[in-house]
Amino acid sequence: MKIAEFGVESWLNKWEKSATYDISQSTIASMTIDELLQTNGDDRNRFFDDLGKAKMNYGWIEGSPAFKQLVAGLYDNVHESQVLQTNGATGANHLALYSLIDPGDHVISEYPSYQQLYDIPRSLGADVDLWHIHEDADWYPDINELKQLIRPDTKMICLNNANNPTGTLLDKAFLQQVVDVAKSVGAYVLVDEVYLPLDDPSAFTSIVDLYEKGIATNSLSKSYSFPGVRIGWTVANDTVSDIFRKYRDYTMICGGVFNDMLAVYILQHRDQVLARNRKLVMTNLAILKDWVANEPRVSLVFPKAVSTSCIKFDIPEGTESFCLRLLKETGVLLVPGDRFDLPGHARLGYCTDETTLRTGLQKLSEFLRQFD
């Protein structure tokens, strides 16, 4: 099996620890466990006492009953048997694709988006068609182009909602059109749903609440600020979940006792975590909008209050070399758009702490003045 280098991950693996002002990430400012406990006003000793009493065996293989119940409650019509715990959303996407895609299958993938969603199917021998998003349409894909790509033998349509790196959210009406196209040939629709619009979470609709053959993947890494817990999940109908169980035995045993306990705690206090993050996102989005309005060499289709955005540069230099010089000379880290096949752009993660964001944007503007 051959697979392409994972562009965004290889960039971050190499450079993120050397950044002074990291405005590249797509997580809402990561929390410590102490911050989590303080946000909820709980006695930290109670959590750690419970942890100290827990046996570090394999725990619950698919995720604890409490975890599965809490995740099921995030959807309209999902029960616990449909939920499987994974190693982050990365593990969830891999499990779904590994379980369902065979050599020669036809897959349609939103593009650009999270690279797993098109390069894993390719590595498995699938025939992958790319369904392009369009900057002049606020980074939406065109439903008529999907209708042209669909085939009687299409196995799966892969989406990233909201999109990484653009932050564009596909609304319920558009998703219903996608479902109608998928239904016409009986195709699965796999949607990576790690980004929740925090200005209005009710505006988000999960694919599993629209379509029997919908598959949702998610995690605690982005909207919940806990990438370090490495817990994600798949949600699918019972037949598909049983398929996943067979393949899952080859990819992971369990998420880990500690990780599951922390994941349960985060989900139990979901409202408090999202309230903290909503304030951060809305404050920082206002800062970003003001900066773009006053920075002549940058434009932006603004994201839907999710934690990632994709700026466009007006500079006479390739973005890969520009971003590398920016890091080495100023300490500011972006992800060059080339890593998403979007030359001339960069992923700007505006949901870091406010001081880092303001300083990073200031230094980025100062660096851009060399082109004036």
mmCIF file of C-alpha atoms in Angstrom:
data_model
loop_
_atom_site.group_PDB
_atom_site.id
_atom_site.type_symbol
_atom_site.label_atom_id
_atom_site.label_comp_id
_atom_site.label_asym_id
_atom_site.label_seq_id
_atom_site.Cartn_x
_atom_site.Cartn_y
_atom_site.Cartn_z
ATOM 1 C CA MET A 1 0.000 0.000 0.000
ATOM 2 C CA LYS A 2 1.222 3.487 -0.843
ATOM 3 C CA ILE A 3 -0.109 6.717 0.637
ATOM 4 C CA ALA A 4 0.715 10.395 0.179
ATOM 5 C CA GLU A 5 2.478 12.369 2.894
ATOM 6 C CA PHE A 6 -0.066 13.928 5.268
ATOM 7 C CA GLY A 7 0.609 17.563 4.385
ATOM 8 C CA VAL A 8 -0.691 19.465 7.402
ATOM 9 C CA GLU A 9 0.532 16.898 9.928
ATOM 10 C CA SER A 10 4.046 16.701 8.536
ATOM 11 C CA TRP A 11 4.286 20.518 8.619
ATOM 12 C CA LEU A 12 3.089 20.756 12.217
ATOM 13 C CA ASN A 13 5.168 17.783 13.358
ATOM 14 C CA LYS A 14 8.247 19.593 12.124
ATOM 15 C CA TRP A 15 7.564 23.178 13.134
ATOM 16 C CA GLU A 16 4.906 23.612 15.836
ATOM 17 C CA LYS A 17 7.224 23.184 18.824
ATOM 18 C CA SER A 18 9.560 25.887 17.524
ATOM 19 C CA ALA A 19 6.825 28.537 17.255
ATOM 20 C CA THR A 20 6.587 31.451 19.667
ATOM 21 C CA TYR A 21 3.211 32.604 18.343
ATOM 22 C CA ASP A 22 1.317 29.563 17.130
ATOM 23 C CA ILE A 23 -1.719 30.741 15.163
ATOM 24 C CA SER A 24 -1.839 27.630 13.019
ATOM 25 C CA GLN A 25 -3.872 25.204 15.118
ATOM 26 C CA SER A 26 -7.496 24.187 14.613
ATOM 27 C CA THR A 27 -8.211 23.441 18.280
ATOM 28 C CA ILE A 28 -9.935 25.972 20.524
ATOM 29 C CA ALA A 29 -7.230 26.910 23.068
ATOM 30 C CA SER A 30 -6.437 23.639 24.786
ATOM 31 C CA MET A 31 -7.383 23.320 28.446
ATOM 32 C CA THR A 32 -5.549 21.735 31.349
ATOM 33 C CA ILE A 33 -7.370 19.298 33.613
ATOM 34 C CA ASP A 34 -7.175 21.864 36.416
ATOM 35 C CA GLU A 35 -8.795 24.485 34.165
ATOM 36 C CA LEU A 36 -11.537 22.023 33.309
ATOM 37 C CA LEU A 37 -12.242 21.290 36.966
ATOM 38 C CA GLN A 38 -12.143 24.993 37.864
ATOM 39 C CA THR A 39 -14.488 25.874 35.005
ATOM 40 C CA ASN A 40 -17.005 23.492 36.473
ATOM 41 C CA GLY A 41 -16.376 24.476 40.087
ATOM 42 C CA ASP A 42 -15.617 20.893 41.108
ATOM 43 C CA ASP A 43 -13.248 19.647 43.755
ATOM 44 C CA ARG A 44 -10.222 18.355 41.858
ATOM 45 C CA ASN A 45 -9.577 15.806 44.606
ATOM 46 C CA ARG A 46 -12.818 13.999 43.831
ATOM 47 C CA PHE A 47 -11.848 13.372 40.200
ATOM 48 C CA PHE A 48 -8.328 12.272 41.082
ATOM 49 C CA ASP A 49 -9.541 10.127 43.961
ATOM 50 C CA ASP A 50 -11.810 8.288 41.537
ATOM 51 C CA LEU A 51 -8.922 7.962 39.112
ATOM 52 C CA GLY A 52 -6.661 6.616 41.834
ATOM 53 C CA LYS A 53 -9.150 3.872 42.619
ATOM 54 C CA ALA A 54 -9.618 2.809 38.993
ATOM 55 C CA LYS A 55 -7.819 -0.343 37.867
ATOM 56 C CA MET A 56 -5.630 0.305 34.855
ATOM 57 C CA ASN A 57 -6.889 -2.715 32.939
ATOM 58 C CA TYR A 58 -8.311 -2.573 29.417
ATOM 59 C CA GLY A 59 -11.508 -0.991 30.681
ATOM 60 C CA TRP A 60 -14.544 -0.841 28.413
ATOM 61 C CA ILE A 61 -13.474 -1.939 24.946
ATOM 62 C CA GLU A 62 -15.986 0.162 22.993
ATOM 63 C CA GLY A 63 -16.089 2.976 25.545
ATOM 64 C CA SER A 64 -17.811 2.923 28.913
ATOM 65 C CA PRO A 65 -21.618 2.859 29.141
ATOM 66 C CA ALA A 66 -21.515 6.428 30.458
ATOM 67 C CA PHE A 67 -19.431 7.545 27.476
ATOM 68 C CA LYS A 68 -21.676 5.851 24.936
ATOM 69 C CA GLN A 69 -24.811 7.283 26.556
ATOM 70 C CA LEU A 70 -23.405 10.814 26.599
ATOM 71 C CA VAL A 71 -22.301 10.632 22.956
ATOM 72 C CA ALA A 72 -25.632 9.174 21.855
ATOM 73 C CA GLY A 73 -27.314 12.139 23.543
ATOM 74 C CA LEU A 74 -25.536 14.536 21.178
ATOM 75 C CA TYR A 75 -27.744 13.304 18.321
ATOM 76 C CA ASP A 76 -31.496 13.240 17.742
ATOM 77 C CA ASN A 77 -32.103 9.540 17.162
ATOM 78 C CA VAL A 78 -29.008 7.586 18.187
ATOM 79 C CA HIS A 79 -28.755 4.822 20.782
ATOM 80 C CA GLU A 80 -25.685 3.571 22.603
ATOM 81 C CA SER A 81 -25.085 0.517 20.409
ATOM 82 C CA GLN A 82 -24.348 2.838 17.479
ATOM 83 C CA VAL A 83 -21.434 4.532 19.274
ATOM 84 C CA LEU A 84 -17.868 3.200 19.128
ATOM 85 C CA GLN A 85 -14.968 4.908 20.881
ATOM 86 C CA THR A 86 -11.874 5.573 18.771
ATOM 87 C CA ASN A 87 -8.438 7.134 18.999
ATOM 88 C CA GLY A 88 -9.580 10.648 18.106
ATOM 89 C CA ALA A 89 -11.468 11.562 14.964
ATOM 90 C CA THR A 90 -8.389 10.510 13.009
ATOM 91 C CA GLY A 91 -8.935 6.976 14.269
ATOM 92 C CA ALA A 92 -12.656 7.244 13.594
ATOM 93 C CA ASN A 93 -12.140 8.278 9.964
ATOM 94 C CA HIS A 94 -9.561 5.557 9.460
ATOM 95 C CA LEU A 95 -11.856 2.922 10.947
ATOM 96 C CA ALA A 96 -14.792 3.898 8.737
ATOM 97 C CA LEU A 97 -12.753 3.976 5.544
ATOM 98 C CA TYR A 98 -10.746 0.840 6.354
ATOM 99 C CA SER A 99 -13.959 -1.036 7.118
ATOM 100 C CA LEU A 100 -15.997 -0.084 4.058
ATOM 101 C CA ILE A 101 -13.736 0.791 1.126
ATOM 102 C CA ASP A 102 -12.417 -1.936 -1.183
ATOM 103 C CA PRO A 103 -10.127 -1.754 -4.222
ATOM 104 C CA GLY A 104 -12.056 -0.460 -7.218
ATOM 105 C CA ASP A 105 -14.797 1.234 -5.188
ATOM 106 C CA HIS A 106 -15.878 4.667 -6.328
ATOM 107 C CA VAL A 107 -15.549 7.420 -3.706
ATOM 108 C CA ILE A 108 -16.371 11.120 -4.000
ATOM 109 C CA SER A 109 -14.501 13.368 -1.563
ATOM 110 C CA GLU A 110 -14.947 17.038 -0.777
ATOM 111 C CA TYR A 111 -11.750 18.830 -1.740
ATOM 112 C CA PRO A 112 -9.775 20.415 -0.277
ATOM 113 C CA SER A 113 -10.677 19.118 3.157
ATOM 114 C CA TYR A 114 -9.068 16.895 5.768
ATOM 115 C CA GLN A 115 -6.598 14.819 3.773
ATOM 116 C CA GLN A 116 -7.634 11.476 5.275
ATOM 117 C CA LEU A 117 -10.939 11.726 3.467
ATOM 118 C CA TYR A 118 -9.447 11.368 0.006
ATOM 119 C CA ASP A 119 -5.965 9.904 0.423
ATOM 120 C CA ILE A 120 -6.955 6.934 2.617
ATOM 121 C CA PRO A 121 -9.532 5.775 0.011
ATOM 122 C CA ARG A 122 -6.865 6.180 -2.681
ATOM 123 C CA SER A 123 -4.423 4.106 -0.627
ATOM 124 C CA LEU A 124 -7.055 1.358 -0.364
ATOM 125 C CA GLY A 125 -7.334 1.195 -4.133
ATOM 126 C CA ALA A 126 -10.507 3.214 -4.566
ATOM 127 C CA ASP A 127 -11.271 5.360 -7.594
ATOM 128 C CA VAL A 128 -11.550 8.805 -5.973
ATOM 129 C CA ASP A 129 -13.232 11.793 -7.605
ATOM 130 C CA LEU A 130 -12.731 15.201 -5.989
ATOM 131 C CA TRP A 131 -15.737 17.411 -5.338
ATOM 132 C CA HIS A 132 -14.219 20.889 -5.285
ATOM 133 C CA ILE A 133 -15.163 23.706 -2.937
ATOM 134 C CA HIS A 134 -15.200 27.227 -4.413
ATOM 135 C CA GLU A 135 -13.848 30.337 -2.739
ATOM 136 C CA ASP A 136 -16.166 32.599 -4.738
ATOM 137 C CA ALA A 137 -19.133 30.637 -3.345
ATOM 138 C CA ASP A 138 -18.007 31.065 0.296
ATOM 139 C CA TRP A 139 -16.090 27.778 0.014
ATOM 140 C CA TYR A 140 -19.232 25.762 -0.733
ATOM 141 C CA PRO A 141 -19.146 22.930 -3.271
ATOM 142 C CA ASP A 142 -21.680 22.942 -6.124
ATOM 143 C CA ILE A 143 -24.435 20.331 -5.776
ATOM 144 C CA ASN A 144 -24.714 20.105 -9.567
ATOM 145 C CA GLU A 145 -21.074 19.047 -9.727
ATOM 146 C CA LEU A 146 -21.847 16.257 -7.254
ATOM 147 C CA LYS A 147 -24.683 15.111 -9.497
ATOM 148 C CA GLN A 148 -22.218 14.953 -12.394
ATOM 149 C CA LEU A 149 -19.707 12.936 -10.343
ATOM 150 C CA ILE A 150 -22.136 10.405 -8.884
ATOM 151 C CA ARG A 151 -22.183 6.953 -10.475
ATOM 152 C CA PRO A 152 -24.411 3.922 -10.034
ATOM 153 C CA ASP A 153 -21.506 2.202 -8.277
ATOM 154 C CA THR A 154 -20.512 5.098 -5.992
ATOM 155 C CA LYS A 155 -19.754 3.574 -2.584
ATOM 156 C CA MET A 156 -19.228 6.654 -0.440
ATOM 157 C CA ILE A 157 -19.298 10.454 -0.342
ATOM 158 C CA CYS A 158 -16.835 11.992 2.147
ATOM 159 C CA LEU A 159 -17.351 15.420 3.702
ATOM 160 C CA ASN A 160 -15.726 17.578 6.374
ATOM 161 C CA ASN A 161 -18.402 19.707 8.071
ATOM 162 C CA ALA A 162 -17.333 22.290 9.068
ATOM 163 C CA ASN A 163 -14.490 22.267 6.589
ATOM 164 C CA ASN A 164 -10.827 22.171 7.536
ATOM 165 C CA PRO A 165 -9.168 24.574 6.705
ATOM 166 C CA THR A 166 -11.877 27.036 5.573
ATOM 167 C CA GLY A 167 -14.328 26.816 8.486
ATOM 168 C CA THR A 168 -17.310 26.731 6.124
ATOM 169 C CA LEU A 169 -20.405 24.989 7.497
ATOM 170 C CA LEU A 170 -22.723 23.074 5.173
ATOM 171 C CA ASP A 171 -26.256 23.810 6.349
ATOM 172 C CA LYS A 172 -29.106 21.328 6.749
ATOM 173 C CA ALA A 173 -30.750 22.193 3.428
ATOM 174 C CA PHE A 174 -27.514 21.592 1.522
ATOM 175 C CA LEU A 175 -26.785 18.362 3.388
ATOM 176 C CA GLN A 176 -30.275 17.154 2.499
ATOM 177 C CA GLN A 177 -29.426 17.656 -1.163
ATOM 178 C CA VAL A 178 -26.272 15.575 -0.665
ATOM 179 C CA VAL A 179 -28.354 12.872 1.016
ATOM 180 C CA ASP A 180 -30.812 12.862 -1.886
ATOM 181 C CA VAL A 181 -27.960 12.317 -4.342
ATOM 182 C CA ALA A 182 -26.451 9.561 -2.175
ATOM 183 C CA LYS A 183 -29.818 7.826 -1.791
ATOM 184 C CA SER A 184 -30.226 7.660 -5.541
ATOM 185 C CA VAL A 185 -27.369 5.128 -5.706
ATOM 186 C CA GLY A 186 -27.355 3.810 -2.121
ATOM 187 C CA ALA A 187 -24.019 5.414 -1.235
ATOM 188 C CA TYR A 188 -22.759 5.998 2.289
ATOM 189 C CA VAL A 189 -22.094 9.590 3.392
ATOM 190 C CA LEU A 190 -19.160 9.887 5.807
ATOM 191 C CA VAL A 191 -18.861 13.257 7.555
ATOM 192 C CA ASP A 192 -16.037 14.361 9.828
ATOM 193 C CA GLU A 193 -17.945 16.635 12.248
ATOM 194 C CA VAL A 194 -15.264 17.794 14.684
ATOM 195 C CA TYR A 195 -15.997 21.521 14.273
ATOM 196 C CA LEU A 196 -19.147 22.845 15.958
ATOM 197 C CA PRO A 197 -20.382 26.393 15.121
ATOM 198 C CA LEU A 198 -20.327 27.945 18.569
ATOM 199 C CA ASP A 199 -22.279 31.080 17.690
ATOM 200 C CA ASP A 200 -25.311 28.851 17.120
ATOM 201 C CA PRO A 201 -24.757 25.109 17.712
ATOM 202 C CA SER A 202 -28.388 24.472 16.740
ATOM 203 C CA ALA A 203 -27.461 25.469 13.178
ATOM 204 C CA PHE A 204 -25.429 22.261 12.915
ATOM 205 C CA THR A 205 -27.075 19.067 11.667
ATOM 206 C CA SER A 206 -25.337 15.702 11.908
ATOM 207 C CA ILE A 207 -25.453 13.416 8.914
ATOM 208 C CA VAL A 208 -26.716 10.548 11.094
ATOM 209 C CA ASP A 209 -29.843 12.561 11.870
ATOM 210 C CA LEU A 210 -30.556 12.948 8.162
ATOM 211 C CA TYR A 211 -29.627 9.653 6.544
ATOM 212 C CA GLU A 212 -29.779 5.966 7.455
ATOM 213 C CA LYS A 213 -26.475 5.383 5.657
ATOM 214 C CA GLY A 214 -24.834 8.443 7.216
ATOM 215 C CA ILE A 215 -21.652 7.961 9.243
ATOM 216 C CA ALA A 216 -20.544 10.662 11.690
ATOM 217 C CA THR A 217 -17.050 10.928 13.147
ATOM 218 C CA ASN A 218 -16.140 13.308 15.930
ATOM 219 C CA SER A 219 -13.808 13.839 18.877
ATOM 220 C CA LEU A 220 -13.014 15.978 21.900
ATOM 221 C CA SER A 221 -10.055 17.595 20.139
ATOM 222 C CA LYS A 222 -11.460 20.759 18.541
ATOM 223 C CA SER A 223 -14.675 22.234 19.934
ATOM 224 C CA TYR A 224 -14.007 20.662 23.354
ATOM 225 C CA SER A 225 -10.357 21.805 23.664
ATOM 226 C CA PHE A 226 -8.948 18.399 24.658
ATOM 227 C CA PRO A 227 -6.874 16.950 21.801
ATOM 228 C CA GLY A 228 -4.597 15.397 24.426
ATOM 229 C CA VAL A 229 -7.299 13.032 25.649
ATOM 230 C CA ARG A 230 -7.214 11.285 22.224
ATOM 231 C CA ILE A 231 -10.835 10.197 22.361
ATOM 232 C CA GLY A 232 -13.174 10.222 19.380
ATOM 233 C CA TRP A 233 -16.071 8.169 18.105
ATOM 234 C CA THR A 234 -18.014 6.822 15.178
ATOM 235 C CA VAL A 235 -21.797 6.866 14.949
ATOM 236 C CA ALA A 236 -23.540 4.797 12.290
ATOM 237 C CA ASN A 237 -26.519 2.488 11.951
ATOM 238 C CA ASP A 238 -26.330 -0.848 13.765
ATOM 239 C CA THR A 239 -25.434 -2.857 10.667
ATOM 240 C CA VAL A 240 -22.519 -0.575 9.805
ATOM 241 C CA SER A 241 -21.425 -0.359 13.452
ATOM 242 C CA ASP A 242 -21.191 -4.157 13.541
ATOM 243 C CA ILE A 243 -18.922 -4.027 10.490
ATOM 244 C CA PHE A 244 -16.795 -1.444 12.293
ATOM 245 C CA ARG A 245 -16.518 -3.698 15.343
ATOM 246 C CA LYS A 246 -14.811 -6.419 13.321
ATOM 247 C CA TYR A 247 -12.242 -4.057 11.816
ATOM 248 C CA ARG A 248 -11.822 -2.110 15.039
ATOM 249 C CA ASP A 249 -10.378 -5.208 16.726
ATOM 250 C CA TYR A 250 -7.431 -4.899 14.341
ATOM 251 C CA THR A 251 -6.839 -1.184 14.921
ATOM 252 C CA MET A 252 -7.303 -0.630 18.664
ATOM 253 C CA ILE A 253 -8.329 -2.454 21.806
ATOM 254 C CA CYS A 254 -9.641 0.418 23.920
ATOM 255 C CA GLY A 255 -9.270 4.121 24.488
ATOM 256 C CA GLY A 256 -7.771 3.600 27.938
ATOM 257 C CA VAL A 257 -9.275 3.795 31.410
ATOM 258 C CA PHE A 258 -7.942 7.277 32.216
ATOM 259 C CA ASN A 259 -8.865 8.692 28.807
ATOM 260 C CA ASP A 260 -12.394 7.329 29.053
ATOM 261 C CA MET A 261 -12.880 8.770 32.546
ATOM 262 C CA LEU A 262 -11.702 12.187 31.428
ATOM 263 C CA ALA A 263 -13.832 12.021 28.265
ATOM 264 C CA VAL A 264 -16.904 11.217 30.349
ATOM 265 C CA TYR A 265 -16.179 14.157 32.635
ATOM 266 C CA ILE A 266 -15.775 16.537 29.687
ATOM 267 C CA LEU A 267 -19.061 15.404 28.139
ATOM 268 C CA GLN A 268 -20.860 15.574 31.480
ATOM 269 C CA HIS A 269 -19.788 19.214 31.677
ATOM 270 C CA ARG A 270 -20.297 19.940 27.993
ATOM 271 C CA ASP A 271 -22.355 23.086 28.597
ATOM 272 C CA GLN A 272 -19.671 24.711 30.726
ATOM 273 C CA VAL A 273 -16.868 23.784 28.319
ATOM 274 C CA LEU A 274 -18.761 25.109 25.299
ATOM 275 C CA ALA A 275 -19.727 28.298 27.156
ATOM 276 C CA ARG A 276 -16.044 28.946 27.844
ATOM 277 C CA ASN A 277 -15.185 28.222 24.237
ATOM 278 C CA ARG A 278 -18.055 30.230 22.764
ATOM 279 C CA LYS A 279 -16.795 33.339 24.546
ATOM 280 C CA LEU A 280 -13.252 32.709 23.304
ATOM 281 C CA VAL A 281 -14.315 32.044 19.716
ATOM 282 C CA MET A 282 -16.569 35.079 19.440
ATOM 283 C CA THR A 283 -13.984 37.396 21.022
ATOM 284 C CA ASN A 284 -11.196 36.148 18.788
ATOM 285 C CA LEU A 285 -13.336 36.128 15.653
ATOM 286 C CA ALA A 286 -14.047 39.836 16.212
ATOM 287 C CA ILE A 287 -10.291 40.430 16.550
ATOM 288 C CA LEU A 288 -9.674 38.524 13.330
ATOM 289 C CA LYS A 289 -12.359 40.457 11.431
ATOM 290 C CA ASP A 290 -10.901 43.770 12.553
ATOM 291 C CA TRP A 291 -7.398 42.671 11.535
ATOM 292 C CA VAL A 292 -8.507 41.530 8.070
ATOM 293 C CA ALA A 293 -10.350 44.826 7.527
ATOM 294 C CA ASN A 294 -7.111 46.702 8.181
ATOM 295 C CA GLU A 295 -4.628 44.355 6.460
ATOM 296 C CA PRO A 296 -4.486 45.138 2.718
ATOM 297 C CA ARG A 297 -2.555 41.997 1.771
ATOM 298 C CA VAL A 298 -5.035 39.533 3.275
ATOM 299 C CA SER A 299 -8.621 38.603 2.476
ATOM 300 C CA LEU A 300 -10.824 36.000 4.107
ATOM 301 C CA VAL A 301 -14.104 34.185 3.656
ATOM 302 C CA PHE A 302 -14.977 34.219 7.331
ATOM 303 C CA PRO A 303 -15.658 30.903 9.082
ATOM 304 C CA LYS A 304 -18.913 30.054 10.840
ATOM 305 C CA ALA A 305 -17.593 30.529 14.417
ATOM 306 C CA VAL A 306 -15.541 27.355 14.244
ATOM 307 C CA SER A 307 -11.885 27.182 15.153
ATOM 308 C CA THR A 308 -10.213 27.271 11.754
ATOM 309 C CA SER A 309 -9.969 29.838 8.969
ATOM 310 C CA CYS A 310 -8.239 30.121 5.605
ATOM 311 C CA ILE A 311 -6.724 33.499 4.724
ATOM 312 C CA LYS A 312 -5.708 34.495 1.203
ATOM 313 C CA PHE A 313 -2.489 36.428 0.622
ATOM 314 C CA ASP A 314 -1.740 39.088 -1.967
ATOM 315 C CA ILE A 315 2.026 38.594 -2.080
ATOM 316 C CA PRO A 316 4.579 37.842 -4.820
ATOM 317 C CA GLU A 317 5.936 34.740 -3.077
ATOM 318 C CA GLY A 318 4.855 31.128 -2.649
ATOM 319 C CA THR A 319 3.076 30.557 0.634
ATOM 320 C CA GLU A 320 5.264 27.622 1.697
ATOM 321 C CA SER A 321 8.468 29.672 1.562
ATOM 322 C CA PHE A 322 6.690 32.706 3.001
ATOM 323 C CA CYS A 323 5.355 30.771 6.003
ATOM 324 C CA LEU A 324 8.749 29.232 6.673
ATOM 325 C CA ARG A 325 10.454 32.631 6.586
ATOM 326 C CA LEU A 326 7.700 34.058 8.775
ATOM 327 C CA LEU A 327 8.317 31.375 11.392
ATOM 328 C CA LYS A 328 12.082 31.650 11.380
ATOM 329 C CA GLU A 329 12.178 35.448 11.443
ATOM 330 C CA THR A 330 9.234 36.263 13.714
ATOM 331 C CA GLY A 331 8.233 33.062 15.528
ATOM 332 C CA VAL A 332 4.729 33.176 14.001
ATOM 333 C CA LEU A 333 3.393 29.831 12.757
ATOM 334 C CA LEU A 334 0.738 29.358 10.071
ATOM 335 C CA VAL A 335 0.013 26.290 7.948
ATOM 336 C CA PRO A 336 0.780 27.117 4.305
ATOM 337 C CA GLY A 337 -2.176 26.501 2.042
ATOM 338 C CA ASP A 338 0.002 24.269 -0.141
ATOM 339 C CA ARG A 339 -0.484 21.623 2.573
ATOM 340 C CA PHE A 340 -4.191 21.638 1.647
ATOM 341 C CA ASP A 341 -3.578 22.080 -2.083
ATOM 342 C CA LEU A 342 -4.548 25.757 -1.680
ATOM 343 C CA PRO A 343 -1.505 27.754 -2.811
ATOM 344 C CA GLY A 344 -1.738 31.441 -2.021
ATOM 345 C CA HIS A 345 -3.620 30.710 1.200
ATOM 346 C CA ALA A 346 -2.781 29.712 4.774
ATOM 347 C CA ARG A 347 -4.652 28.136 7.652
ATOM 348 C CA LEU A 348 -4.913 30.634 10.467
ATOM 349 C CA GLY A 349 -6.065 29.158 13.773
ATOM 350 C CA TYR A 350 -7.541 32.176 15.498
ATOM 351 C CA CYS A 351 -8.798 30.307 18.582
ATOM 352 C CA THR A 352 -5.570 30.374 20.557
ATOM 353 C CA ASP A 353 -5.355 32.607 23.631
ATOM 354 C CA GLU A 354 -6.079 36.272 22.933
ATOM 355 C CA THR A 355 -2.547 37.541 23.627
ATOM 356 C CA THR A 356 -0.973 35.051 21.228
ATOM 357 C CA LEU A 357 -3.539 35.895 18.556
ATOM 358 C CA ARG A 358 -3.103 39.668 18.815
ATOM 359 C CA THR A 359 0.700 39.462 18.858
ATOM 360 C CA GLY A 360 0.811 36.910 16.065
ATOM 361 C CA LEU A 361 -1.433 39.001 13.820
ATOM 362 C CA GLN A 362 0.575 42.145 14.548
ATOM 363 C CA LYS A 363 3.840 40.443 13.675
ATOM 364 C CA LEU A 364 2.292 38.914 10.544
ATOM 365 C CA SER A 365 1.213 42.383 9.383
ATOM 366 C CA GLU A 366 4.669 43.794 10.082
ATOM 367 C CA PHE A 367 6.201 40.966 8.050
ATOM 368 C CA LEU A 368 3.802 41.609 5.160
ATOM 369 C CA ARG A 369 4.974 45.226 4.888
ATOM 370 C CA GLN A 370 8.103 44.005 3.055
ATOM 371 C CA PHE A 371 5.893 43.616 -0.019
ATOM 372 C CA ASP A 372 4.475 47.180 0.033
#
